[in-house]
Each structure stands twice: as structure tokens, then as C-alpha cells.
Coordinates of C-alpha atoms in Angstrom, one line a residue:
Chain P
M918 CA 32.0 45.6 34.1
K919 CA 35.6 44.6 35.3
R920 CA 38.1 43.4 32.8
M921 CA 37.7 39.9 32.3
P922 CA 39.7 38.2 35.2
W923 CA 42.5 35.3 34.5
H924 CA 40.4 32.3 35.5
I925 CA 37.6 32.8 32.6
A926 CA 39.8 33.4 29.9
V927 CA 41.5 29.8 31.5
F928 CA 38.0 28.2 31.0
L929 CA 37.2 30.0 27.5
A930 CA 40.3 29.7 25.9
P931 CA 40.4 25.9 24.6
A932 CA 37.2 25.9 23.4
V933 CA 37.9 29.3 21.6
L934 CA 40.8 28.5 20.4
I935 CA 40.0 25.3 18.6
Y936 CA 36.9 26.3 17.5
S937 CA 38.3 29.2 15.8
I938 CA 41.3 27.8 14.4
F939 CA 39.6 24.5 13.2
S940 CA 36.3 26.2 12.1
A941 CA 35.3 29.9 12.2
L942 CA 38.8 31.4 10.9
P943 CA 38.8 28.3 7.8
L944 CA 35.3 29.0 7.0
L945 CA 36.3 32.8 6.7
D946 CA 39.1 32.2 4.7
T947 CA 37.6 29.9 2.4
L948 CA 34.9 32.7 1.5
R949 CA 37.9 35.2 1.2
L950 CA 39.6 32.3 -1.0
G951 CA 37.1 32.3 -3.8
F952 CA 38.1 35.8 -4.7
F953 CA 41.5 34.4 -5.9
T954 CA 42.5 32.4 -8.5
S955 CA 45.9 30.0 -8.3
N956 CA 48.6 29.7 -11.1
D957 CA 50.4 26.2 -11.6
A958 CA 53.2 27.3 -9.1
G959 CA 50.5 27.7 -6.4
H960 CA 50.4 31.4 -6.5
F961 CA 47.4 33.4 -5.7
S962 CA 46.0 36.1 -7.3
F963 CA 42.9 38.3 -6.5
V964 CA 40.5 38.4 -9.5
G965 CA 36.9 39.6 -7.6
L966 CA 34.0 38.0 -8.7
A967 CA 35.3 36.0 -11.5
N968 CA 35.3 32.7 -10.2
Y969 CA 31.5 33.4 -9.2
L970 CA 30.9 34.8 -13.0
T971 CA 32.5 31.5 -14.6
I972 CA 30.4 29.2 -12.1
L973 CA 26.9 31.4 -13.0
T974 CA 27.3 32.3 -16.7
D975 CA 30.0 30.1 -18.3
P976 CA 28.3 27.2 -20.3
A977 CA 31.0 24.7 -19.1
W978 CA 30.0 25.4 -15.5
S979 CA 26.6 27.1 -15.2
E980 CA 24.9 23.7 -16.3
S981 CA 26.2 22.0 -13.7
F982 CA 26.1 24.3 -11.1
W983 CA 22.2 24.8 -11.7
N984 CA 21.7 21.2 -12.5
A985 CA 23.4 20.3 -8.7
M986 CA 21.4 23.4 -7.3
W987 CA 18.3 22.1 -9.1
N988 CA 19.3 18.4 -8.1
N989 CA 19.7 19.6 -4.5
C990 CA 16.1 21.3 -4.3
K991 CA 14.5 18.2 -5.7
F992 CA 16.6 16.3 -2.6
F993 CA 15.5 18.8 -0.1
L994 CA 11.5 18.9 -1.3
I995 CA 11.2 15.2 -1.2
H996 CA 12.5 14.9 2.6
L997 CA 9.8 18.5 3.4
L998 CA 7.1 16.2 1.5
I999 CA 7.7 13.1 2.5
Q1000 CA 10.2 12.5 5.5
N1001 CA 8.4 15.5 7.6
P1002 CA 5.0 14.5 7.7
I1003 CA 5.9 10.7 7.9
G1004 CA 7.4 11.7 11.0
L1005 CA 4.5 14.0 12.1
I1006 CA 1.9 10.9 11.7
L1007 CA 4.8 8.9 13.4
A1008 CA 5.1 11.0 16.5
T1009 CA 1.0 11.9 16.7
L1010 CA 0.3 8.2 17.3
L1011 CA 3.5 8.1 19.6
S1012 CA 2.2 10.3 21.9
L1013 CA -1.3 8.9 22.2
K1014 CA -2.6 8.6 25.7
G1015 CA -1.6 4.7 27.0
L1016 CA -0.1 4.0 24.4
K1017 CA 1.4 0.2 24.6
G1018 CA 5.2 -0.4 23.7
A1019 CA 5.4 3.3 22.9
R1020 CA 8.9 3.0 23.8
H1021 CA 9.8 0.0 22.1
Y1022 CA 8.3 1.6 18.4
R1023 CA 10.4 4.9 19.3
T1024 CA 13.5 2.8 20.0
L1025 CA 13.5 0.8 16.5
I1026 CA 12.1 3.6 14.7
F1027 CA 14.8 5.9 15.7
L1028 CA 17.7 3.2 14.8
P1029 CA 18.4 3.9 11.4
T1030 CA 19.5 7.5 11.8
L1031 CA 22.5 6.2 13.4
L1032 CA 24.2 4.4 11.1
S1033 CA 27.0 5.8 8.8
V1034 CA 25.0 7.3 5.3
V1035 CA 27.5 4.9 3.5
I1036 CA 26.4 2.0 5.3
I1037 CA 22.8 2.6 4.9
G1038 CA 23.4 3.5 0.9
F1039 CA 25.3 0.3 0.4
I1040 CA 22.7 -1.6 2.0
W1041 CA 19.9 -0.1 -0.1
Q1042 CA 22.3 -0.4 -3.2
L1043 CA 21.9 -4.1 -2.6
I1044 CA 18.4 -4.6 -1.4
L1045 CA 17.5 -2.5 -4.7
S1046 CA 20.0 -4.3 -7.0
P1047 CA 18.4 -6.6 -9.7
L1048 CA 21.2 -8.8 -9.4
W1049 CA 19.8 -9.8 -6.0
G1050 CA 16.0 -9.7 -6.5
V1051 CA 14.8 -9.4 -3.3
S1052 CA 13.0 -6.2 -3.9
E1053 CA 11.9 -7.9 -7.4
G1054 CA 10.7 -11.2 -5.3
L1055 CA 9.1 -8.8 -2.9
M1056 CA 7.2 -7.2 -5.3
G1057 CA 6.3 -10.5 -6.8
K1058 CA 4.9 -11.8 -3.7
V1059 CA 2.2 -9.0 -3.6
G1060 CA 1.7 -9.3 -7.6
L1061 CA 4.2 -5.8 -8.4
A1062 CA 7.3 -7.5 -10.1
D1063 CA 6.3 -6.2 -13.5
Y1064 CA 6.6 -2.5 -11.9
F1065 CA 10.0 -3.4 -10.6
A1066 CA 13.1 -1.3 -12.1
P1067 CA 16.6 -0.5 -11.1
W1068 CA 16.0 2.4 -9.9
L1069 CA 19.3 4.0 -8.8
G1070 CA 20.4 3.2 -12.1
E1071 CA 18.1 5.3 -14.3
E1072 CA 18.7 8.7 -14.8
G1073 CA 15.0 9.4 -14.5
S1074 CA 14.7 7.9 -11.0
A1075 CA 18.1 7.5 -9.3
L1076 CA 18.2 11.1 -7.3
I1077 CA 14.4 10.2 -6.6
T1078 CA 15.5 6.9 -4.7
L1079 CA 18.4 8.2 -3.1
A1080 CA 16.2 10.9 -1.6
L1081 CA 13.5 8.0 -0.5
I1082 CA 16.9 6.3 1.0
S1083 CA 17.5 9.2 3.0
V1084 CA 14.0 9.7 4.1
W1085 CA 13.9 6.1 5.5
Q1086 CA 16.9 6.8 7.6
F1087 CA 16.5 10.3 8.8
V1088 CA 12.6 10.3 10.1
G1089 CA 13.5 9.6 13.3
I1090 CA 14.4 12.7 13.8
P1091 CA 11.8 14.5 13.0
M1092 CA 9.6 11.7 14.6
M1093 CA 11.8 12.4 18.2
L1094 CA 11.5 16.3 18.0
I1095 CA 7.8 16.5 17.6
Y1096 CA 7.1 13.9 19.8
A1097 CA 8.8 15.8 22.5
A1098 CA 7.0 19.1 21.2
L1099 CA 3.8 16.5 21.7
L1100 CA 4.4 15.5 24.9
A1101 CA 4.6 19.3 25.9
V1102 CA 1.7 20.2 25.2
P1103 CA 0.2 21.5 28.4
E1104 CA -2.8 18.5 29.7
D1105 CA -5.0 20.9 30.8
I1106 CA -5.8 22.8 27.4
I1107 CA -6.6 19.5 26.1
E1108 CA -9.0 18.5 28.8
A1109 CA -10.7 21.4 28.2
A1110 CA -11.4 21.5 24.8
H1111 CA -12.0 17.6 25.4
V1112 CA -15.2 18.7 27.8
E1113 CA -16.1 21.0 25.5
G1114 CA -16.5 18.3 23.1
A1115 CA -13.9 18.6 20.7
S1116 CA -13.3 15.4 18.4
A1117 CA -9.8 13.9 18.7
W1118 CA -9.0 15.0 15.1
R1119 CA -9.9 19.1 15.9
I1120 CA -7.7 19.1 19.2
F1121 CA -5.1 17.9 16.9
W1122 CA -5.4 20.3 13.9
E1123 CA -6.7 23.2 16.5
I1124 CA -4.8 23.1 19.4
K1125 CA -1.9 20.3 19.1
L1126 CA -0.4 21.4 15.4
P1127 CA -0.5 25.1 16.3
L1128 CA 1.5 24.6 19.6
I1129 CA 4.1 22.5 17.6
L1130 CA 4.7 24.5 14.5
P1131 CA 7.8 26.4 16.3
T1132 CA 9.6 22.7 16.7
L1133 CA 8.1 22.1 12.9
G1134 CA 10.1 24.9 11.9
L1135 CA 12.8 23.5 13.4
V1136 CA 12.8 20.4 11.8
T1137 CA 12.6 22.2 8.5
I1138 CA 15.7 24.5 8.8
L1139 CA 17.4 20.8 10.1
T1140 CA 16.1 19.5 7.2
F1141 CA 17.0 22.3 4.8
V1142 CA 20.5 22.7 6.4
G1143 CA 21.1 18.5 6.5
N1144 CA 20.4 18.1 2.8
F1145 CA 22.3 21.2 0.8
N1146 CA 25.2 20.2 3.1
A1147 CA 24.5 16.7 2.0
F1148 CA 27.6 14.4 0.2
D1149 CA 28.1 10.6 1.9
L1150 CA 25.2 9.2 0.7
I1151 CA 25.3 10.2 -3.3
Y1152 CA 29.5 9.6 -2.7
S1153 CA 28.9 6.6 -1.6
V1154 CA 26.6 4.7 -4.0
K1155 CA 27.2 6.7 -7.3
G1156 CA 30.9 8.0 -6.8
A1157 CA 32.1 11.9 -7.4
I1158 CA 30.6 11.5 -10.8
A1159 CA 27.4 11.7 -9.3
G1160 CA 25.8 9.1 -12.2
P1161 CA 23.9 8.5 -14.2
N1162 CA 24.8 11.2 -16.5
Y1163 CA 25.2 13.6 -13.2
S1164 CA 21.1 13.2 -12.5
T1165 CA 22.2 12.6 -8.8
D1166 CA 24.5 15.7 -9.1
I1167 CA 24.4 17.9 -5.7
L1168 CA 26.3 20.7 -4.1
G1169 CA 28.2 18.4 -2.0
T1170 CA 29.4 16.1 -4.8
L1171 CA 29.7 19.3 -7.1
F1172 CA 32.1 20.7 -4.4
Y1173 CA 34.1 17.9 -4.0
R1174 CA 34.7 17.5 -7.9
T1175 CA 35.5 21.5 -8.0
F1176 CA 38.1 20.8 -5.3
F1177 CA 39.9 17.8 -6.1
G1178 CA 39.3 17.2 -9.7
Y1179 CA 38.0 14.0 -11.0
Q1180 CA 39.1 12.6 -14.7
S1181 CA 40.4 15.2 -17.0
Q1182 CA 39.4 18.1 -14.6
V1183 CA 41.6 19.2 -12.7
G1184 CA 41.0 20.4 -9.0
S1185 CA 40.8 23.7 -7.7
P1186 CA 41.1 24.8 -4.5
T1187 CA 39.7 28.3 -5.5
M1188 CA 36.9 27.1 -7.6
G1189 CA 36.5 25.0 -4.7
A1190 CA 36.1 27.7 -2.1
A1191 CA 33.6 29.7 -4.8
V1192 CA 31.4 26.9 -4.7
A1193 CA 31.4 26.2 -1.1
T1194 CA 30.8 30.1 -0.3
L1195 CA 27.8 29.5 -2.7
M1196 CA 26.6 26.5 -0.6
F1197 CA 27.4 28.9 2.2
L1198 CA 24.7 31.6 0.8
V1199 CA 22.0 29.0 0.4
I1200 CA 22.5 27.6 3.9
L1201 CA 22.8 31.4 5.1
A1202 CA 19.4 32.2 3.2
G1203 CA 17.3 29.4 4.5
V1204 CA 18.7 30.1 8.1
G1205 CA 18.1 33.6 7.6
T1206 CA 14.5 33.1 6.3
Y1207 CA 14.1 31.0 9.2
F1208 CA 15.3 33.1 12.0
Y1209 CA 13.4 36.4 10.2
F1210 CA 10.3 34.7 9.2
V1211 CA 9.4 31.6 11.8
Q1212 CA 11.5 32.4 14.9
R1213 CA 10.1 36.3 15.0
K1214 CA 6.4 35.2 14.3
L1215 CA 6.7 32.7 16.8
T1216 CA 7.5 34.6 20.1
R1217 CA 5.0 36.9 19.0
Y1218 CA 2.4 33.6 19.0
E1219 CA 4.4 32.7 22.3
L1220 CA 3.4 35.9 24.2
Chain X
M1050 CA -4.5 10.5 37.5
K1051 CA -7.4 11.0 36.0
K1052 CA -8.6 7.8 33.6
H1053 CA -11.2 8.7 30.6
K1054 CA -11.5 7.4 27.3
I1055 CA -10.5 9.8 24.4
T1056 CA -12.6 8.6 21.3
Q1057 CA -9.8 8.4 18.6
P1058 CA -10.4 8.5 15.3
L1059 CA -8.1 5.3 14.9
S1060 CA -8.9 2.2 16.9
S1061 CA -5.9 0.9 18.8
A1062 CA -5.1 -1.9 16.9
G1063 CA -5.1 0.3 13.9
V1064 CA -2.4 2.3 15.9
H1065 CA -0.1 -0.8 16.6
L1066 CA -0.7 -2.1 13.1
M1067 CA 0.5 1.7 11.3
L1068 CA 3.2 2.2 13.9
G1069 CA 4.8 -2.1 13.9
G1070 CA 4.0 -1.7 9.8
Y1071 CA 6.6 1.1 9.6
T1072 CA 9.2 -0.2 12.5
L1073 CA 9.6 -3.1 10.1
L1074 CA 10.1 -1.0 7.4
A1075 CA 13.0 0.7 9.1
L1076 CA 14.3 -2.6 10.5
F1077 CA 14.3 -5.0 7.6
P1078 CA 16.6 -4.0 5.6
I1079 CA 19.3 -4.1 8.4
A1080 CA 17.8 -7.5 9.3
L1081 CA 18.3 -8.6 5.8
I1082 CA 22.2 -7.4 5.9
L1083 CA 22.7 -8.9 8.9
I1084 CA 20.8 -12.1 8.2
N1085 CA 22.4 -13.0 5.0
A1086 CA 26.0 -12.0 6.8
F1087 CA 25.9 -15.2 7.8
K1088 CA 25.1 -17.3 5.0
S1089 CA 26.9 -19.4 1.7
R1090 CA 26.8 -17.5 -1.8
A1091 CA 23.9 -20.1 -2.8
G1092 CA 22.0 -19.0 0.4
I1093 CA 22.5 -15.4 -0.2
F1094 CA 20.8 -15.5 -3.4
D1095 CA 18.2 -18.7 -3.4
D1096 CA 16.3 -17.3 -0.4
P1097 CA 17.6 -14.1 1.0
L1098 CA 14.5 -13.7 3.4
A1099 CA 15.3 -17.2 5.0
L1100 CA 17.6 -17.3 8.4
P1101 CA 20.7 -19.1 7.8
N1102 CA 20.3 -23.0 8.6
A1103 CA 22.7 -25.4 8.9
E1104 CA 23.4 -26.0 5.0
T1105 CA 23.9 -22.4 4.2
F1106 CA 25.4 -21.2 7.5
F1107 CA 28.8 -19.7 6.4
I1108 CA 31.1 -17.0 8.0
G1109 CA 33.8 -17.2 5.2
G1110 CA 32.7 -13.9 4.2
F1111 CA 33.8 -12.4 8.3
E1112 CA 37.0 -14.3 7.7
K1113 CA 37.8 -12.7 4.1
V1114 CA 37.5 -9.1 6.0
L1115 CA 38.7 -10.1 8.4
A1116 CA 41.7 -11.7 7.2
K1117 CA 42.3 -9.2 3.8
S1118 CA 41.5 -6.0 5.1
N1119 CA 42.9 -3.7 7.5
F1120 CA 39.2 -4.1 9.8
M1121 CA 40.3 -4.0 13.1
L1122 CA 42.9 -1.6 12.5
Y1123 CA 40.2 1.2 11.1
F1124 CA 38.0 0.2 14.4
G1125 CA 40.8 1.2 16.4
N1126 CA 41.3 4.5 14.5
S1127 CA 37.7 5.3 14.6
L1128 CA 37.3 4.7 18.4
T1129 CA 40.3 6.5 18.9
V1130 CA 39.6 9.4 17.2
T1131 CA 36.1 9.3 18.4
L1132 CA 36.8 8.9 22.1
I1133 CA 39.5 12.0 21.9
S1134 CA 37.3 14.3 19.9
L1135 CA 34.5 13.1 22.6
A1136 CA 36.6 13.9 25.8
L1137 CA 37.9 16.9 24.4
I1138 CA 34.3 18.4 23.6
L1139 CA 32.8 17.5 26.8
L1140 CA 35.7 19.0 29.2
F1141 CA 36.8 22.3 26.7
G1142 CA 32.8 22.5 25.9
A1143 CA 31.9 22.2 29.5
M1144 CA 34.6 24.8 30.5
A1145 CA 33.3 27.1 28.3
A1146 CA 29.6 26.7 28.9
W1147 CA 30.9 27.6 32.7
A1148 CA 32.5 30.6 31.5
L1149 CA 29.8 31.7 29.3
S1150 CA 26.9 30.8 31.9
E1151 CA 28.3 31.4 35.0
Y1152 CA 30.4 35.2 34.7
K1153 CA 29.2 38.4 33.3
F1154 CA 31.8 39.8 31.3
R1155 CA 32.3 42.3 28.4
G1156 CA 31.6 40.8 25.4
N1157 CA 29.9 37.3 26.7
R1158 CA 26.7 37.5 24.6
L1159 CA 28.6 38.0 21.6
L1160 CA 31.1 34.9 22.7
A1161 CA 28.2 32.7 23.0
L1162 CA 26.5 34.0 19.5
Y1163 CA 30.1 33.4 18.2
M1164 CA 30.3 30.0 19.3
A1165 CA 26.4 29.0 18.6
I1166 CA 27.4 30.0 14.5
G1167 CA 28.3 26.3 14.5
I1168 CA 25.8 24.7 15.3
M1169 CA 23.9 26.2 12.2
V1170 CA 27.0 26.6 9.9
P1171 CA 28.1 23.4 8.8
I1172 CA 32.1 22.7 9.2
R1173 CA 32.4 21.3 5.8
L1174 CA 32.3 24.3 3.9
G1175 CA 35.5 25.4 5.0
T1176 CA 37.2 22.0 4.0
V1177 CA 39.3 23.9 1.3
S1178 CA 40.9 26.4 4.1
I1179 CA 40.8 23.3 6.6
L1180 CA 43.0 21.0 4.2
E1181 CA 45.5 24.0 3.7
L1182 CA 46.0 24.5 7.4
I1183 CA 46.5 20.6 8.0
V1184 CA 49.0 20.3 5.3
K1185 CA 50.7 23.5 6.5
L1186 CA 50.8 22.0 10.3
D1187 CA 52.2 18.7 8.8
L1188 CA 49.3 17.0 10.5
I1189 CA 47.8 15.4 7.4
N1190 CA 47.0 11.5 7.4
T1191 CA 46.8 11.7 11.3
L1192 CA 44.2 11.1 13.6
T1193 CA 45.4 14.1 15.4
A1194 CA 43.9 16.2 11.9
L1195 CA 40.5 14.5 12.2
V1196 CA 40.2 15.0 16.7
L1197 CA 41.0 18.8 16.2
V1198 CA 38.6 19.2 13.4
Y1199 CA 35.6 16.8 15.2
T1200 CA 36.2 19.0 18.4
A1201 CA 35.8 22.2 16.7
Q1202 CA 32.6 20.6 15.4
G1203 CA 31.4 19.4 18.2
L1204 CA 31.7 22.0 20.4
P1205 CA 29.2 24.4 19.2
L1206 CA 26.4 22.1 20.2
A1207 CA 27.8 21.1 23.7
I1208 CA 28.4 24.2 24.6
M1209 CA 24.8 25.5 23.8
I1210 CA 23.1 22.5 25.6
L1211 CA 25.4 22.4 29.2
S1212 CA 25.2 26.3 29.4
E1213 CA 21.5 25.1 28.8
F1214 CA 21.9 23.0 32.4
M1215 CA 24.5 25.1 34.0
S1216 CA 22.2 27.9 34.5
Q1217 CA 19.7 25.9 36.3
I1218 CA 22.0 24.5 38.9
P1219 CA 21.1 26.5 42.1
K1220 CA 22.7 29.7 42.8
E1221 CA 23.0 29.0 46.8
L1222 CA 25.1 26.0 46.0
K1223 CA 27.8 28.5 44.6
E1224 CA 27.4 31.4 46.7
A1225 CA 28.2 28.3 49.7
A1226 CA 31.5 27.3 48.4
R1227 CA 31.9 31.0 47.5
C1228 CA 31.8 32.2 51.1
D1229 CA 34.0 29.0 52.0
G1230 CA 36.7 30.9 49.8
V1231 CA 36.5 27.8 47.4
G1232 CA 38.6 28.5 44.2
E1233 CA 36.6 28.8 40.9
F1234 CA 38.8 25.5 39.4
K1235 CA 37.4 23.7 42.1
I1236 CA 33.9 24.8 42.4
F1237 CA 33.7 24.1 38.5
F1238 CA 35.4 20.7 39.0
Q1239 CA 34.5 19.0 41.9
I1240 CA 30.6 20.6 42.8
I1241 CA 29.7 21.7 38.9
L1242 CA 31.0 18.7 36.6
P1243 CA 29.6 16.0 39.1
L1244 CA 26.4 17.8 38.6
I1245 CA 25.9 18.1 35.5
R1246 CA 26.6 14.4 34.7
P1247 CA 23.6 13.4 33.2
A1248 CA 23.6 16.3 30.5
V1249 CA 27.0 15.5 29.9
A1250 CA 26.2 11.8 29.0
T1251 CA 23.2 13.1 26.7
V1252 CA 26.2 15.5 24.9
A1253 CA 28.4 12.9 24.4
V1254 CA 26.1 10.1 22.8
F1255 CA 24.7 13.0 20.4
T1256 CA 28.5 14.6 19.7
M1257 CA 29.8 10.6 19.1
I1258 CA 27.2 9.8 16.2
P1259 CA 28.3 12.3 13.9
V1260 CA 32.1 11.9 14.6
W1261 CA 31.9 8.1 14.4
N1262 CA 30.0 8.1 11.1
D1263 CA 31.7 10.9 9.2
L1264 CA 33.1 10.2 5.6
W1265 CA 34.0 14.0 4.7
F1266 CA 37.2 14.2 6.6
P1267 CA 38.8 10.7 6.7
L1268 CA 38.6 11.1 3.1
I1269 CA 40.3 14.4 2.9
L1270 CA 42.5 14.9 6.0
A1271 CA 43.2 11.0 6.3
P1272 CA 42.9 9.0 3.8
G1273 CA 46.1 6.7 4.0
E1274 CA 45.8 3.0 4.7
E1275 CA 47.1 3.7 7.9
T1276 CA 44.6 6.1 9.6
Q1277 CA 41.3 5.0 7.9
T1278 CA 38.4 5.3 9.9
V1279 CA 35.2 2.4 9.7
T1280 CA 33.4 4.3 7.5
L1281 CA 36.0 5.1 5.1
G1282 CA 37.4 1.3 5.2
V1283 CA 34.1 -0.1 4.2
Q1284 CA 33.4 2.7 1.6
Q1285 CA 37.0 1.5 -0.2
F1286 CA 36.3 -2.1 0.4
I1287 CA 33.1 -2.1 -0.7
G1288 CA 34.4 -0.7 -3.9
Q1289 CA 37.0 -3.2 -4.5
Y1290 CA 35.2 -6.2 -3.8
V1291 CA 31.6 -5.7 -5.1
T1292 CA 31.0 -8.6 -6.7
D1293 CA 32.0 -10.5 -3.7
W1294 CA 28.9 -10.4 -2.0
N1295 CA 30.0 -12.5 1.2
A1296 CA 32.7 -10.2 1.8
V1297 CA 30.5 -7.2 1.4
L1298 CA 27.8 -8.5 3.4
A1299 CA 30.1 -9.5 6.2
S1300 CA 32.0 -5.8 6.6
L1301 CA 28.5 -4.4 6.4
S1302 CA 27.9 -6.2 9.3
L1303 CA 30.8 -5.4 11.3
A1304 CA 30.5 -2.5 11.0
V1305 CA 26.8 -2.1 11.4
I1306 CA 27.3 -4.6 14.7
P1307 CA 29.2 -2.2 17.4
V1308 CA 26.5 0.7 16.7
L1309 CA 23.9 -1.5 17.3
I1310 CA 25.4 -2.3 20.6
M1311 CA 26.0 1.1 21.4
Y1312 CA 22.4 2.0 20.8
T1313 CA 21.1 -0.9 23.0
I1314 CA 23.6 0.5 25.9
F1315 CA 22.8 4.1 25.7
S1316 CA 19.5 4.8 23.8
R1317 CA 17.7 5.6 27.1
Q1318 CA 20.2 8.3 27.2
L1319 CA 19.7 9.9 23.9
I1320 CA 16.2 9.6 23.7
R1321 CA 15.9 10.9 26.7
G1322 CA 18.1 13.6 25.9
L1323 CA 15.9 14.1 22.6
T1324 CA 12.4 14.1 24.3
S1325 CA 13.3 16.3 27.0
G1326 CA 14.1 19.0 24.4
A1327 CA 18.2 19.1 24.9
V1328 CA 18.2 20.0 21.2
K1329 CA 16.3 23.1 21.1

């Protein structure tokens, strides 16, 4: 192979430079900063794993870290168990042959996905607010008024409510990806199974579902990365403190507080970098698992 | 086309009931906000589900928001940031995608992998260093800072999707041009770019949405009054006017309406992109 001719370099340079300077290098530098501490004068000194030890073992830190981690896991599980199955059901219905209006349904169901999480958060905050009474009124119409509670305000339900709001907003993404995968299932296989007398139900479970497994894997990992990187919704509804009493704190809000400080706690870039590194490791573990197990298994499956 | 009846476990009416029901669930909250934004305070509270009528119609909320906050400025900021980032992502992304998919050179695959990492690893995790860098470059509280970060964020996906399309362009086309002695830059700008226009449109829609909606980087890199984007502006405005329902509903509507308009224009492009497997 020859050395790179200059026109290739010209084609590549802008993208590689901007991506490196504003994405890749800052990411690496953040991982590096996690090993340092800074004093009031802004001097950095190397402290090895001390920041991580503090976060993971010092009671003042570890409690909030593990709380955020656990909340984040719950946040993800709710998406996994509710968002993706609903997405699958909707996609399956949409892909039914000869369904009238499928295009309108999918366009409309996808709509909330495009709005800012901040706006969605506020909209639901108003709807669920006991002040306005829309939810209470609607529930009253079906005789459930007694079950209404200020879900966003109570420690036990705030996180679940926020996760459900997020599910409501983003269900369009799994729906679309799965829908596309279902459309790609070869017609003749279905036809053949049909001729053999397989029921629609069986065709779904034994032919379509196995064939769209790669998409389900992709949807899962996209959800995972999105959830462990989430911030906007909690911040806009609950603020950086992620109340009530940190019950809605996830890694994103913890990172923000650690980095910028809040109330009496002073923000620290190096501790923030350490939290970001831990988030990076969680995401890396997820993505790694996906590529190692799912992708590899699936390539074999395709052959 | 062969027509045959598929015995479905659910009747067609059942299917429409489920899909229609879910569509209502998806639209109801947005419709509720839009309807009530045009009502008086009494109208909002007395019957939230009713459409505005002669008695309850009121646009004071909008007047207040537009007069008391810098909403139009925020719109301008969001628009500037989104359009410039988008232009840079598409141009630089297409150029890099072309280089990576067309030419064979040492490190080609490694470079492609390096650029692809950004698809899975959120740029947000590098915030500590990005902020430091932006401060050093003296770009804090500028729209330039946002444009640079969003461009870096959008490039990986753009490159991946565009490479996919470019590798499908027939070889003969490029070879013919080269035989005629057309330069590489001319080939790219005059032959390839026009050819991949549909793909570019799809990438544009995908790239635009997260940039327009982002809260994190405006909050951190450009929180100044002059540089706020719509998302950040709404976030702060609502925080201050929490009890003024007219103003809150109006500001939410003002933030929603442009996206609704954009979606009606681009929804076919977006959905075609999603369903043709552009995002794989």
C-alpha cells in the first residue's frame, strides 16, 4: 500500500480533527483526570485510585453513588420490561398485512420521541399535578379517583413515574426499529409456514421473533446506553438534587452535582471526572457484553 | 400480488382499537397542553379537556412569554446552532465517509473504528475536559462552543450511514469519471454528493433532533442570557413562573409548535430512514 495521498487527507482532516479535539481526546482526558485531585489554587496532583476509593467506600460518597447506581438500574429495567415489549407489540400490529392506516399510526406514535425531554417532563408534571386535577378527574371518570396520588412527589413512586414518562416518550424508537426488522422478514418463509398450516401465533413466535433477535439486541443496548447517560428528564422535573430525598438520583444527576457542586458541597472537576469514568465503565461493560454475546451469537445465527 | 387470508388471532377491529388507543395515549398530553395554552386561567382549571371557546379563549400567556422573556432570541440561538452544526456534520461527515469508503490506505479500518466509537460512547462523559478546553479557548458562553461540540457528537453516526450509501454507488460511474481525467474533489462534489442527497436528508433529520433538544451542553457551556437555546430557556423560564399557568403552557407550546411543524414536513424522510434500516 502507498502512503496516503494528500486528497484523502484533505477529505478526512476536518472530521477527524473536530471529532478528536472535541470528543475523543476530552473523553480520554476525563478518564485521566479521575486519577488526580485539585487544590484550591487549581493545581492538579496525582492520587492514583484515591478518588475511586472515596466514591466506592467512603460512606459520605458511596451511599449516594450506590443509590444513584441502583436507581439507574431500576430506570433501565423499567424501560427494558415495559418500553421494549410495548414497542414489539405495536410493531407487530403495524406490520400486519393489509392494515389500513399503518402509516398514520406509526407517524403519530413516533411524534413524542422528537420533543425535548425537558418539555415532555414539564408536560407530564402539569398533567400529574394534583393542583390541576386532570389526572384525578380522568381517573374519577372510570371510578379510580381514590387511587390518585402525587406520584412525582412521593419518594416511593417518583422514580417509577419518571421512568414511565420516559417510556411513554421513547417507545417510538423500538417500535420503528422492530417494525423495520419485521418488514425485512422474507415473505416466502412466512408463506411456506402458512402453507404448512402454522398459525399466525406460531409464525410469530417461531419464525418472526427469532429472525428479529438482532434488532431486539440492538434496541436493548441503545436503551441501556441512553438510560445510563440520562440526565435531562430528572434535572428538569426534579432539579439537580433529584428529590424527594434523592429517590430519583441517577448517575447523570450525580455526575452533575459532583462536578458543579450544589448547596453546601463544592464542585470538583476531578471527582466529577471519576464519576464520569465510572459511568463510562458501566456503559462499556454493557456495550462489551452486547458485542461479545449478542453480536457473536448472531453472526453465527445468520450463517 | 397474491391475496390470501391470514387467520389472525386478533380481528382487524381489535388491531385498530389497540393502535388507535395507543395513538391517543401518545398524543393526548401534547394536545392537552396546546389546547389549554389558548385558554384563560379559569378555562384551564374549570374544564381542562374542553377546547377553547369564545368565553375562555385567551392568548395572554403567549403575550407575556414573548414580552417578558427572550423567547425569540432563544429560538434564533437554537436555529443558528442547529443549522451550522448540521451543515458541518453533513459536509465533513460526507467527506470523511467518502475517504473511508472509497480509498484504500493504511489504517483505513482502524480510523473507521475510531470514528465509530463515538456512536456508542456518549460525548457527555467527556464534559469535564470539554469544559476545560472551551474555557481555555475562551469560547465559554458562545454559540461556537456548542457548534463544535455538536459537530463532534454528530459526525460518527453521519459517517457510518453515509459510508454505507457511498459504498453502494456503482464503480463504473467513478471509473468513467477518472478515465476522463476528472479530479478527486470534482468527483466528490459534483458526482457523489448529488447522488447521495436522499441519504444526506435522512442523516440531517437524525442529527438535527438531538442537537435541537439538548439541555446538557447549553446548561454547561453556554448558560448566559444571550446564548441560551430554547430548551434551556424553557427550562429556566418555567422554573421562575411555576405558578403562572398561562405563561407556562404558552412557553411549552411555543417550544413544541416548531418541532410539530418540522415533523409534518420531514416525517416521511425520517420514517423512511428508520424503516429502511439506515440506523443499523
